[in-house]
PDB file of C-alpha atoms in Angstrom:
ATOM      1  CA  UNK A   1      24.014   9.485 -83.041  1.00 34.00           C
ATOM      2  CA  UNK A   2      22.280  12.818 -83.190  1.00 35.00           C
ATOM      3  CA  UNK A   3      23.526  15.966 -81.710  1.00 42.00           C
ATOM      4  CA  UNK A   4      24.294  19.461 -81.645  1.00 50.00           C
ATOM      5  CA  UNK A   5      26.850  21.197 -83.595  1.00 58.00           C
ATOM      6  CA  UNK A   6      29.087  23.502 -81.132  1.00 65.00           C
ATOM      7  CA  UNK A   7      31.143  26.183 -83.032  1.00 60.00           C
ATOM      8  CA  UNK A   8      30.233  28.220 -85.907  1.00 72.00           C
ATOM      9  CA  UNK A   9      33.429  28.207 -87.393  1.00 83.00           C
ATOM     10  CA  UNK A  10      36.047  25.804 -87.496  1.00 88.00           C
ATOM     11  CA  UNK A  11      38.923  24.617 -89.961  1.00 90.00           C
ATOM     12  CA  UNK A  12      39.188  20.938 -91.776  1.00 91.00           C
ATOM     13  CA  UNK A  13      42.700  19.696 -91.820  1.00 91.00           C
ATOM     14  CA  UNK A  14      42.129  16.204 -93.134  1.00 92.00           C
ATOM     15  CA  UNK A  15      44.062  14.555 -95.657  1.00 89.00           C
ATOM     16  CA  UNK A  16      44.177  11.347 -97.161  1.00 88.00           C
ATOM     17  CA  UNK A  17      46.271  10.128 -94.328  1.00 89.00           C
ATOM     18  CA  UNK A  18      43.838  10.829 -91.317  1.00 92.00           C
ATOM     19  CA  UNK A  19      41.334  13.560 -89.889  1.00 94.00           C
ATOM     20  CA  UNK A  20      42.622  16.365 -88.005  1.00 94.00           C
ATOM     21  CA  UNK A  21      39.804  19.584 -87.156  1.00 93.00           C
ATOM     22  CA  UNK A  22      40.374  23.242 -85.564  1.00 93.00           C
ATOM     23  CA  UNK A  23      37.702  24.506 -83.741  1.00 93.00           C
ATOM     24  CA  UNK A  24      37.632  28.799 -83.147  1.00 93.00           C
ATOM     25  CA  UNK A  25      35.895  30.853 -80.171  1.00 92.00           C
ATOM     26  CA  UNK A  26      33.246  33.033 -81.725  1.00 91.00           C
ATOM     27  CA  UNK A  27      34.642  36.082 -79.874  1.00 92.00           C
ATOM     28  CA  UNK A  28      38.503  35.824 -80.343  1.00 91.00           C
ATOM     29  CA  UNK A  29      38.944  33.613 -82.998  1.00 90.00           C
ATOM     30  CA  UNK A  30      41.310  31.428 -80.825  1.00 90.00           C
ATOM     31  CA  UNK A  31      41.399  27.876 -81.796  1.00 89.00           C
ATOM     32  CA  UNK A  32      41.335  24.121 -80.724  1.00 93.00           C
ATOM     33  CA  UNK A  33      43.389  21.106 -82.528  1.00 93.00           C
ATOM     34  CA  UNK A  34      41.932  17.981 -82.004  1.00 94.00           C
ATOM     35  CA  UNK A  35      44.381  15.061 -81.838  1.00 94.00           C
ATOM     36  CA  UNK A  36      45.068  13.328 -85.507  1.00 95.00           C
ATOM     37  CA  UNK A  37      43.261  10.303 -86.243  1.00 94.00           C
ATOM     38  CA  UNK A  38      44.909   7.850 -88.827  1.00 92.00           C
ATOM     39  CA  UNK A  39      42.825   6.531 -91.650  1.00 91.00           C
ATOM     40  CA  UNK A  40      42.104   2.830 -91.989  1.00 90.00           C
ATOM     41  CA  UNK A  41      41.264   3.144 -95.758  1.00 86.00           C
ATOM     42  CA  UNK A  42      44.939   4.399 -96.236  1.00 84.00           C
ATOM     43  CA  UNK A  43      46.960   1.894 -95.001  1.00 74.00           C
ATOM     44  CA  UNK A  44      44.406  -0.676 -97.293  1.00 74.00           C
ATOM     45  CA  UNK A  45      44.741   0.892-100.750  1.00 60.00           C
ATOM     46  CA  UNK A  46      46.091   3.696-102.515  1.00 54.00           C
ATOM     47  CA  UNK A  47      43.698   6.705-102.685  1.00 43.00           C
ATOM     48  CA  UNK A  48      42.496   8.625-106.348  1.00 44.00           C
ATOM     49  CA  UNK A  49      44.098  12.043-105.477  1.00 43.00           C
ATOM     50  CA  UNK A  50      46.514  13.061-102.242  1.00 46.00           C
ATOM     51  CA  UNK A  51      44.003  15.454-100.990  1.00 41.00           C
ATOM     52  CA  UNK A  52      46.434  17.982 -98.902  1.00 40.00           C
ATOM     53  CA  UNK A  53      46.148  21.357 -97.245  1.00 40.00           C
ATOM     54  CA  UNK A  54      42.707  22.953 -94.763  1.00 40.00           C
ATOM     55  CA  UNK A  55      39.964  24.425 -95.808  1.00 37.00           C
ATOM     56  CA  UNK A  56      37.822  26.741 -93.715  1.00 38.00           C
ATOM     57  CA  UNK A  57      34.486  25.964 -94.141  1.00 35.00           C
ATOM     58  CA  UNK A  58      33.120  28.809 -92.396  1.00 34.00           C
ATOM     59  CA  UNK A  59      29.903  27.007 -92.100  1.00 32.00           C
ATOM     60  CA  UNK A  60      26.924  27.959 -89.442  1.00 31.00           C
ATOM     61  CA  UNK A  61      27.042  24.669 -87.904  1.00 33.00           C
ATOM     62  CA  UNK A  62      24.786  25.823 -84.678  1.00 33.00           C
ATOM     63  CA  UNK A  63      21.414  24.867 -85.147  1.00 31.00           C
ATOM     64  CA  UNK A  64      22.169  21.243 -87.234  1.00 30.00           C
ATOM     65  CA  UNK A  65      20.277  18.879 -84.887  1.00 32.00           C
ATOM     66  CA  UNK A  66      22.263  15.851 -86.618  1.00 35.00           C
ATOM     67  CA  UNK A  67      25.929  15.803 -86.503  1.00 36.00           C
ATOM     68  CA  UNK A  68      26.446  18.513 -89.375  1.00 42.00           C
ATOM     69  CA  UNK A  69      27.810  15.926 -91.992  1.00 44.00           C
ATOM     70  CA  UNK A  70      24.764  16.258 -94.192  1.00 41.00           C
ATOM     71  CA  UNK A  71      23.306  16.448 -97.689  1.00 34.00           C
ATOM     72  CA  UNK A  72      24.943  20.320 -97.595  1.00 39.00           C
ATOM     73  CA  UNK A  73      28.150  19.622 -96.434  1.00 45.00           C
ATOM     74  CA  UNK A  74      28.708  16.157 -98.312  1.00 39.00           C
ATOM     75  CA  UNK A  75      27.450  18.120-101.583  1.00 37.00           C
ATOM     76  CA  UNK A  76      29.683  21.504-100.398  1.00 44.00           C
ATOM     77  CA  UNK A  77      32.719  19.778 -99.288  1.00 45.00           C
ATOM     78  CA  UNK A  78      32.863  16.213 -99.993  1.00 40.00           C
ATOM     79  CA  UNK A  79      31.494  17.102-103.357  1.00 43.00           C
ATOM     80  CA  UNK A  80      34.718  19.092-104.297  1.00 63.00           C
ATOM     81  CA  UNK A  81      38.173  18.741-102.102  1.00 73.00           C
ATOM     82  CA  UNK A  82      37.056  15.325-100.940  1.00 79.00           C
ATOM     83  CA  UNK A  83      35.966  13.776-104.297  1.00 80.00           C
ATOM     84  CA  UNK A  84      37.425  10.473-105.278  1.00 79.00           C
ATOM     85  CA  UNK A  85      37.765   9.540-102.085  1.00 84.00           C
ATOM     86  CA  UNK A  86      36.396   5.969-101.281  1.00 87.00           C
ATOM     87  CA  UNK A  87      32.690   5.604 -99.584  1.00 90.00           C
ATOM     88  CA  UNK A  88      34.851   3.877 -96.311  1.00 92.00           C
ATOM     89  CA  UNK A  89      36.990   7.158 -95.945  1.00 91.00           C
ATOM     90  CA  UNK A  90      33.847   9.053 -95.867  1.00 92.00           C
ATOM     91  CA  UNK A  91      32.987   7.163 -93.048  1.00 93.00           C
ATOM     92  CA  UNK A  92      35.590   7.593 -91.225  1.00 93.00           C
ATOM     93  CA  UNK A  93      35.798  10.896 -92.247  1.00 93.00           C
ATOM     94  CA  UNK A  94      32.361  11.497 -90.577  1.00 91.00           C
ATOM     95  CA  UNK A  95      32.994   9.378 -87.102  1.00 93.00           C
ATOM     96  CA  UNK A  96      36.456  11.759 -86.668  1.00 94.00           C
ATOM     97  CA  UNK A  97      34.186  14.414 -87.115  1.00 92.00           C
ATOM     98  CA  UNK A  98      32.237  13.405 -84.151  1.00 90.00           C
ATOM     99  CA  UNK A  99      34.812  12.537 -81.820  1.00 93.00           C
ATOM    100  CA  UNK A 100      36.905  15.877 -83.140  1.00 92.00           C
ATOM    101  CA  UNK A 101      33.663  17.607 -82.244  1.00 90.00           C
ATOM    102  CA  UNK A 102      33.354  15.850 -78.436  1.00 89.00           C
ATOM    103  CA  UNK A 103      36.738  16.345 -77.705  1.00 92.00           C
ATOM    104  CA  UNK A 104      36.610  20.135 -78.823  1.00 90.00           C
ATOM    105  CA  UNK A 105      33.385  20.726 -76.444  1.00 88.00           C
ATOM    106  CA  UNK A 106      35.334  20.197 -73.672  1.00 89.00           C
ATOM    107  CA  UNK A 107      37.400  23.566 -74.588  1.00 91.00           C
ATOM    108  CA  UNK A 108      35.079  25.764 -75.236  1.00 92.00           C
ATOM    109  CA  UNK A 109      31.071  27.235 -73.209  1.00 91.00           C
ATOM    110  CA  UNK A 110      28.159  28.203 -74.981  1.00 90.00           C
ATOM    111  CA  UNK A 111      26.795  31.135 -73.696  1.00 91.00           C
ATOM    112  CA  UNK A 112      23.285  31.270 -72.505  1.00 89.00           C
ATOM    113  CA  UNK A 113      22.732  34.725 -73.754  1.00 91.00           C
ATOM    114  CA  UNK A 114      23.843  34.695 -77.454  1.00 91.00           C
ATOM    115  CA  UNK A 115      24.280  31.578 -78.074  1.00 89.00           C
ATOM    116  CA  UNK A 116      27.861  32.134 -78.638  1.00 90.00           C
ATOM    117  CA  UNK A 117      30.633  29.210 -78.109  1.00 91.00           C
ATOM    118  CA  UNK A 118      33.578  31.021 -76.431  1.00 92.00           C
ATOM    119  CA  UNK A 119      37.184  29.866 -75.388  1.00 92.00           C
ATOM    120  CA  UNK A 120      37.858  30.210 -71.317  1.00 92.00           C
ATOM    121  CA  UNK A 121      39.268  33.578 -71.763  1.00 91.00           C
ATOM    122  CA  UNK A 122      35.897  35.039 -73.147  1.00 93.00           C
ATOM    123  CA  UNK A 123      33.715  33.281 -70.670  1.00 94.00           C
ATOM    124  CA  UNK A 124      32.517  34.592 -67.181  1.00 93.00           C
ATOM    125  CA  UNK A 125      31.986  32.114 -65.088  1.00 88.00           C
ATOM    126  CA  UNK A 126      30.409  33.681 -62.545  1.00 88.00           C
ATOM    127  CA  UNK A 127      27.210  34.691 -64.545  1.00 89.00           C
ATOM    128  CA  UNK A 128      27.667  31.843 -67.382  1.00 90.00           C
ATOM    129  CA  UNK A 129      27.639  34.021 -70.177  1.00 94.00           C
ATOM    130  CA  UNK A 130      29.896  35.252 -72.399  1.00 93.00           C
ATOM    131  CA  UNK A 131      32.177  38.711 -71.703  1.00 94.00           C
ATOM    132  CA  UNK A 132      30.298  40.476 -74.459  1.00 93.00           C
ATOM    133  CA  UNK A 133      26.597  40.043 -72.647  1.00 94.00           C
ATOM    134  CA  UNK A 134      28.199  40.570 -69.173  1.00 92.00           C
ATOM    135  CA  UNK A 135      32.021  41.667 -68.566  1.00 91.00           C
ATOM    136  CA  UNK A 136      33.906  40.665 -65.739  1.00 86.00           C
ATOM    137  CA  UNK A 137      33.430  43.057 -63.359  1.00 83.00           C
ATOM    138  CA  UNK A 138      37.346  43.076 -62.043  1.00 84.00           C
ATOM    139  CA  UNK A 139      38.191  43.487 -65.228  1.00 83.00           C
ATOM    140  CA  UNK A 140      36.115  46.058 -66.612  1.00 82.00           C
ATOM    141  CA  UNK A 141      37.305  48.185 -63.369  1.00 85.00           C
ATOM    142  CA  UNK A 142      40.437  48.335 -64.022  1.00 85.00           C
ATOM    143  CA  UNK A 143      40.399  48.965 -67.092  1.00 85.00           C
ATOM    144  CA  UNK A 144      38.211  51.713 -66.786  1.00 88.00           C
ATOM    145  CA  UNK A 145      40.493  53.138 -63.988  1.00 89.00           C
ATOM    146  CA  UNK A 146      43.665  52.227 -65.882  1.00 89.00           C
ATOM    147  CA  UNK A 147      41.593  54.485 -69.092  1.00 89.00           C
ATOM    148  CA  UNK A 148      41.184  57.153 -66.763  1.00 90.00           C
ATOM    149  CA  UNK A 149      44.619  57.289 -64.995  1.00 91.00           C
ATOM    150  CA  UNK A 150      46.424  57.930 -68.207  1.00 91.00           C
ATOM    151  CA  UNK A 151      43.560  60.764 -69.188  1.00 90.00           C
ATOM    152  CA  UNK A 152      44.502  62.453 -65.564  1.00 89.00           C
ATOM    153  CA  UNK A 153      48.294  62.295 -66.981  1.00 90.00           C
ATOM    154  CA  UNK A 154      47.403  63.563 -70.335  1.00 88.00           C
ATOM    155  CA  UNK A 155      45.333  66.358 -68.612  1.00 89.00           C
ATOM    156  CA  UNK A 156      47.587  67.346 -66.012  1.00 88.00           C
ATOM    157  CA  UNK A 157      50.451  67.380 -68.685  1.00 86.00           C
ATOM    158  CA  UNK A 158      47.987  69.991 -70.621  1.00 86.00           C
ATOM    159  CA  UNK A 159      48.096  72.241 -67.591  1.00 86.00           C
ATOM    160  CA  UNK A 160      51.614  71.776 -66.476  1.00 85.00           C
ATOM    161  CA  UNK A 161      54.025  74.722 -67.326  1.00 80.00           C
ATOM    162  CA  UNK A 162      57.336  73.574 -68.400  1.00 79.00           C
ATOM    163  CA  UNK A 163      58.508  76.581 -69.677  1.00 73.00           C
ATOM    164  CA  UNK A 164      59.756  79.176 -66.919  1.00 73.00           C
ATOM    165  CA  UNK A 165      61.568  81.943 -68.630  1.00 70.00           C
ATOM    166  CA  UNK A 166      60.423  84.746 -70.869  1.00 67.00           C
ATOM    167  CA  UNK A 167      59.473  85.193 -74.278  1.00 64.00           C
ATOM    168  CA  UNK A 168      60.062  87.902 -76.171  1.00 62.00           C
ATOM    169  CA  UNK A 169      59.392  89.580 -79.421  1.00 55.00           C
ATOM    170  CA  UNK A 170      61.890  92.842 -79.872  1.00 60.00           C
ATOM    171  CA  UNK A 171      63.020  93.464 -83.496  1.00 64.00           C
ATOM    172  CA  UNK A 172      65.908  95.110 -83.310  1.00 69.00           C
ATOM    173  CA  UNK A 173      65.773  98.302 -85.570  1.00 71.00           C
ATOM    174  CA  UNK A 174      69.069  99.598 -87.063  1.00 73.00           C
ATOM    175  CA  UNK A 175      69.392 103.693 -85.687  1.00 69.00           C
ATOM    176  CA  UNK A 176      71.266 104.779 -88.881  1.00 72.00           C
ATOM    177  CA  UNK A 177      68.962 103.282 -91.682  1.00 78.00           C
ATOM    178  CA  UNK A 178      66.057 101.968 -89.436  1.00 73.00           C
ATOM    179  CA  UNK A 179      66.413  98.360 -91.502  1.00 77.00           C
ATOM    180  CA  UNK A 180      65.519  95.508 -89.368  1.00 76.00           C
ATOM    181  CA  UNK A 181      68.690  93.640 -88.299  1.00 68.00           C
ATOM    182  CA  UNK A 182      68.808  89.751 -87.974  1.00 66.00           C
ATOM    183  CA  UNK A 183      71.791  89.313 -85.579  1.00 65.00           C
ATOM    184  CA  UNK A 184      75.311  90.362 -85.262  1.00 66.00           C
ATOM    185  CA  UNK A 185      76.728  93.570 -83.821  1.00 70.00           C
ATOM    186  CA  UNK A 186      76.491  95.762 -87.228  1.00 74.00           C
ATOM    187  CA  UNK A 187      73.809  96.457 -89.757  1.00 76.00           C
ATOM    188  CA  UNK A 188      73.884  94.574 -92.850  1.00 74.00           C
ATOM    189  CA  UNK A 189      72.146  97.435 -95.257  1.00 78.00           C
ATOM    190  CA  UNK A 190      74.463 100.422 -93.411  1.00 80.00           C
ATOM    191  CA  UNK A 191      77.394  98.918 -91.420  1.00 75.00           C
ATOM    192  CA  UNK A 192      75.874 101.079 -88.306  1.00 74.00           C
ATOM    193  CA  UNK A 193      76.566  99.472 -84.910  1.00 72.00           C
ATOM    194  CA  UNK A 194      73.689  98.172 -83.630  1.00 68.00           C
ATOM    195  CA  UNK A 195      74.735  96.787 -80.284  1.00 70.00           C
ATOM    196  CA  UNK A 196      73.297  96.655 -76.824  1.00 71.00           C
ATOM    197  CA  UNK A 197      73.144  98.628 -74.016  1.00 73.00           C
ATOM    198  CA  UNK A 198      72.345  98.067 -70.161  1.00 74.00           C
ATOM    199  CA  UNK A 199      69.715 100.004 -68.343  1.00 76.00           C
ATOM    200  CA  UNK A 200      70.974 101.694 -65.335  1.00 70.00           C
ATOM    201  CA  UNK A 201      67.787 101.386 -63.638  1.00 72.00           C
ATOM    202  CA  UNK A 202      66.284  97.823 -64.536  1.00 78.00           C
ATOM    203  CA  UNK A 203      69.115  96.260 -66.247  1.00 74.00           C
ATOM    204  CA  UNK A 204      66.537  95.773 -69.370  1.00 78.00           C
ATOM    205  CA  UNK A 205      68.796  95.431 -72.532  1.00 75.00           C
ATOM    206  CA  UNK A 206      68.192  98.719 -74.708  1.00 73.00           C
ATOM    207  CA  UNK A 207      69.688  99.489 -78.485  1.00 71.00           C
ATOM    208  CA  UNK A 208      72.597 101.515 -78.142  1.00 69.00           C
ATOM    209  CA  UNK A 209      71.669 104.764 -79.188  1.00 69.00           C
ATOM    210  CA  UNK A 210      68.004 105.102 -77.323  1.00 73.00           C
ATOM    211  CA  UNK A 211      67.716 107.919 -74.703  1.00 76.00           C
ATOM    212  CA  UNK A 212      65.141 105.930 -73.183  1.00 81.00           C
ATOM    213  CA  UNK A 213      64.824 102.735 -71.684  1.00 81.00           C
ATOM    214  CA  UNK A 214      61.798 100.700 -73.802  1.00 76.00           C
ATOM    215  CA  UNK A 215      61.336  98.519 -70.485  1.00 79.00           C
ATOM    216  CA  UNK A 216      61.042 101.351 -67.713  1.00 82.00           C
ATOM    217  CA  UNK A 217      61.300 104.803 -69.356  1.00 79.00           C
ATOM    218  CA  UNK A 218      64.865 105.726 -67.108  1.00 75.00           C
ATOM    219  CA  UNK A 219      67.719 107.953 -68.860  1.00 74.00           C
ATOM    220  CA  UNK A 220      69.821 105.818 -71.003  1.00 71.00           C
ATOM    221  CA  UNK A 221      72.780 108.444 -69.757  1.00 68.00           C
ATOM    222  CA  UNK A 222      71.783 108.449 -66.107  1.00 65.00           C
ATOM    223  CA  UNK A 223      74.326 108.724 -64.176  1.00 63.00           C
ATOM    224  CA  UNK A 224      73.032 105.622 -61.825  1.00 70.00           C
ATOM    225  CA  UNK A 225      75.408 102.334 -62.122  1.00 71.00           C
ATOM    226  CA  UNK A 226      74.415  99.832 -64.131  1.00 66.00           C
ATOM    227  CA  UNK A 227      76.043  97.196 -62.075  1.00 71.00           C
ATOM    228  CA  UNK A 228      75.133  98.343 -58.641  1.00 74.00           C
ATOM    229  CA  UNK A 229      72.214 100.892 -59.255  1.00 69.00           C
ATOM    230  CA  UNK A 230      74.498 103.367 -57.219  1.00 73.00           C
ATOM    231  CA  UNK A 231      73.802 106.972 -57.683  1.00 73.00           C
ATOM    232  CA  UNK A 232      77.077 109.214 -59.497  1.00 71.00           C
ATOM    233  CA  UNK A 233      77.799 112.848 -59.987  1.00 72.00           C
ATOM    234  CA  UNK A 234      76.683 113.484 -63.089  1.00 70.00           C
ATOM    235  CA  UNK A 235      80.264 113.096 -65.091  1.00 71.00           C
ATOM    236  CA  UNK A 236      81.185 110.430 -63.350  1.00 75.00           C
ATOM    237  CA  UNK A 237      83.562 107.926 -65.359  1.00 76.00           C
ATOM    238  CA  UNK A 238      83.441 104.998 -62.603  1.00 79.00           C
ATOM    239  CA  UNK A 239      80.892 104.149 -59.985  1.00 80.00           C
ATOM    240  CA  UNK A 240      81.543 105.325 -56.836  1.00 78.00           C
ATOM    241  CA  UNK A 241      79.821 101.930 -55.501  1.00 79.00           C
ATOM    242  CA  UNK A 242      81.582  98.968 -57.257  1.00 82.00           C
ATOM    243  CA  UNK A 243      83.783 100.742 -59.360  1.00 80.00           C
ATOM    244  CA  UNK A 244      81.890  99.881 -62.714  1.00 78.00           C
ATOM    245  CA  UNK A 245      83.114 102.222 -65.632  1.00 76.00           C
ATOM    246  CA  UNK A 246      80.204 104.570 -66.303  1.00 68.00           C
ATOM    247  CA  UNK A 247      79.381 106.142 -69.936  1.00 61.00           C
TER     248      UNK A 247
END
């Protein structure tokens, strides 16, 4: 019987028990088992070695006009894993070739295009080619609008602020020694007192010690309220506003 070869790639399971072949889509690599066929020759007479294990032949089968079991592979294959086997197991071997390959047809589409046999996910229908010469045309839109959603996410996260307060930069200089001091209430180099102080016009917090606000320029020693922003007499010790202890 002469025809032609389907698949460019498919695995050889047989042992000296019976025939068993994988066929694989040319895209995906997803296979086919055909169903096992018992050897007659086995059950007659004991064989010269227990041949066990696959072998992937990963032959170029499309384009054989016979039934690929030729001089090439009998001297590639047959030649090697298969030898000592008995001229009737060859023959069987080939005819479960043939059905393996018939029954594996049935699973798979050859694409008019590239030539390709594919598995029914890798197949459009519609157009009878394979989804590598023409996509599905559902599928490549959502994808594409699925790749194009999550670049909208990524870009709005870019411009999104998360952050809402302020940053700032002030070193705070020690007024005794002028070292640079880290944290804490003191100097480390001096033992100077390097706290805080409230402006009495912004509320800004200023070195204690500065006659000047570094924010808004106002009188450390003004006699406005810190709390309330009430205007004092000038020697005030508590505002007359909200009571706030002034100085």
């Amino acid at each position: 019987m002469s025809m032609q070869s389907f698949t460019r790639n498919y695995n050889d399971n047989s042992t000296e028990a019976g025939f068993e072949f994988e066929f694989h889509c040319d895209i995906c690599g997803d296979g086919y088992k055909t169903s096992f066929i018992e050897s007659k020759t086995y059950r007659k007479s004991g064989l010269l070695r227990n041949i066990t294990g696959g072998i992937s032949t990963g032959a170029r089968l499309l384009g054989f006009n016979n039934l690929a079991y030729g001089v090439e592979r009998g001297a590639n294959i047959a030649g090697n894993r298969f030898e000592g086997m008995t001229p009737e197991w060859h023959k069987e071997h080939e005819t479960a070739f043939e059905t393996a390959m018939n029954e594996a047809k049935n699973h798979f589409h050859r694409c008019h295009g590239c030539q390709k046999w594919v598995c029914d996910a890798d197949f459009n229908e519609e157009d009878g080619l394979c989804v590598q010469c023409t996509p599905r045309e559902n599928t490549t839109v959502a994808k594409a609008r699925a790749e194009r959603m999550v670049d909208e996410i990524h870009e709005k996260a870019a411009s999104a602020s998360v952050f809402t307060g302020s940053i700032t930069a002030k070193q705070i200089m020690c007024p005794q020694c002028g070292k640079p001091v880290t944290q804490g209430k003191f100097c480390s180099n001096c033992g100077a007192t390097v706290s805080m102080s409230k402006c009495p016009r912004c509320g800004a917090q200023v070195q204690t010690g500065n006659k000047f606000c570094s924010e808004c320029g106002a009188r450390m020693d003004s006699p406005n309220c810190p709390n309330c922003g009430a205007e004092n007499k000038e020697g005030s010790k508590f505002c007359s506003g909200c009571g706030q202890q002034l100085g």
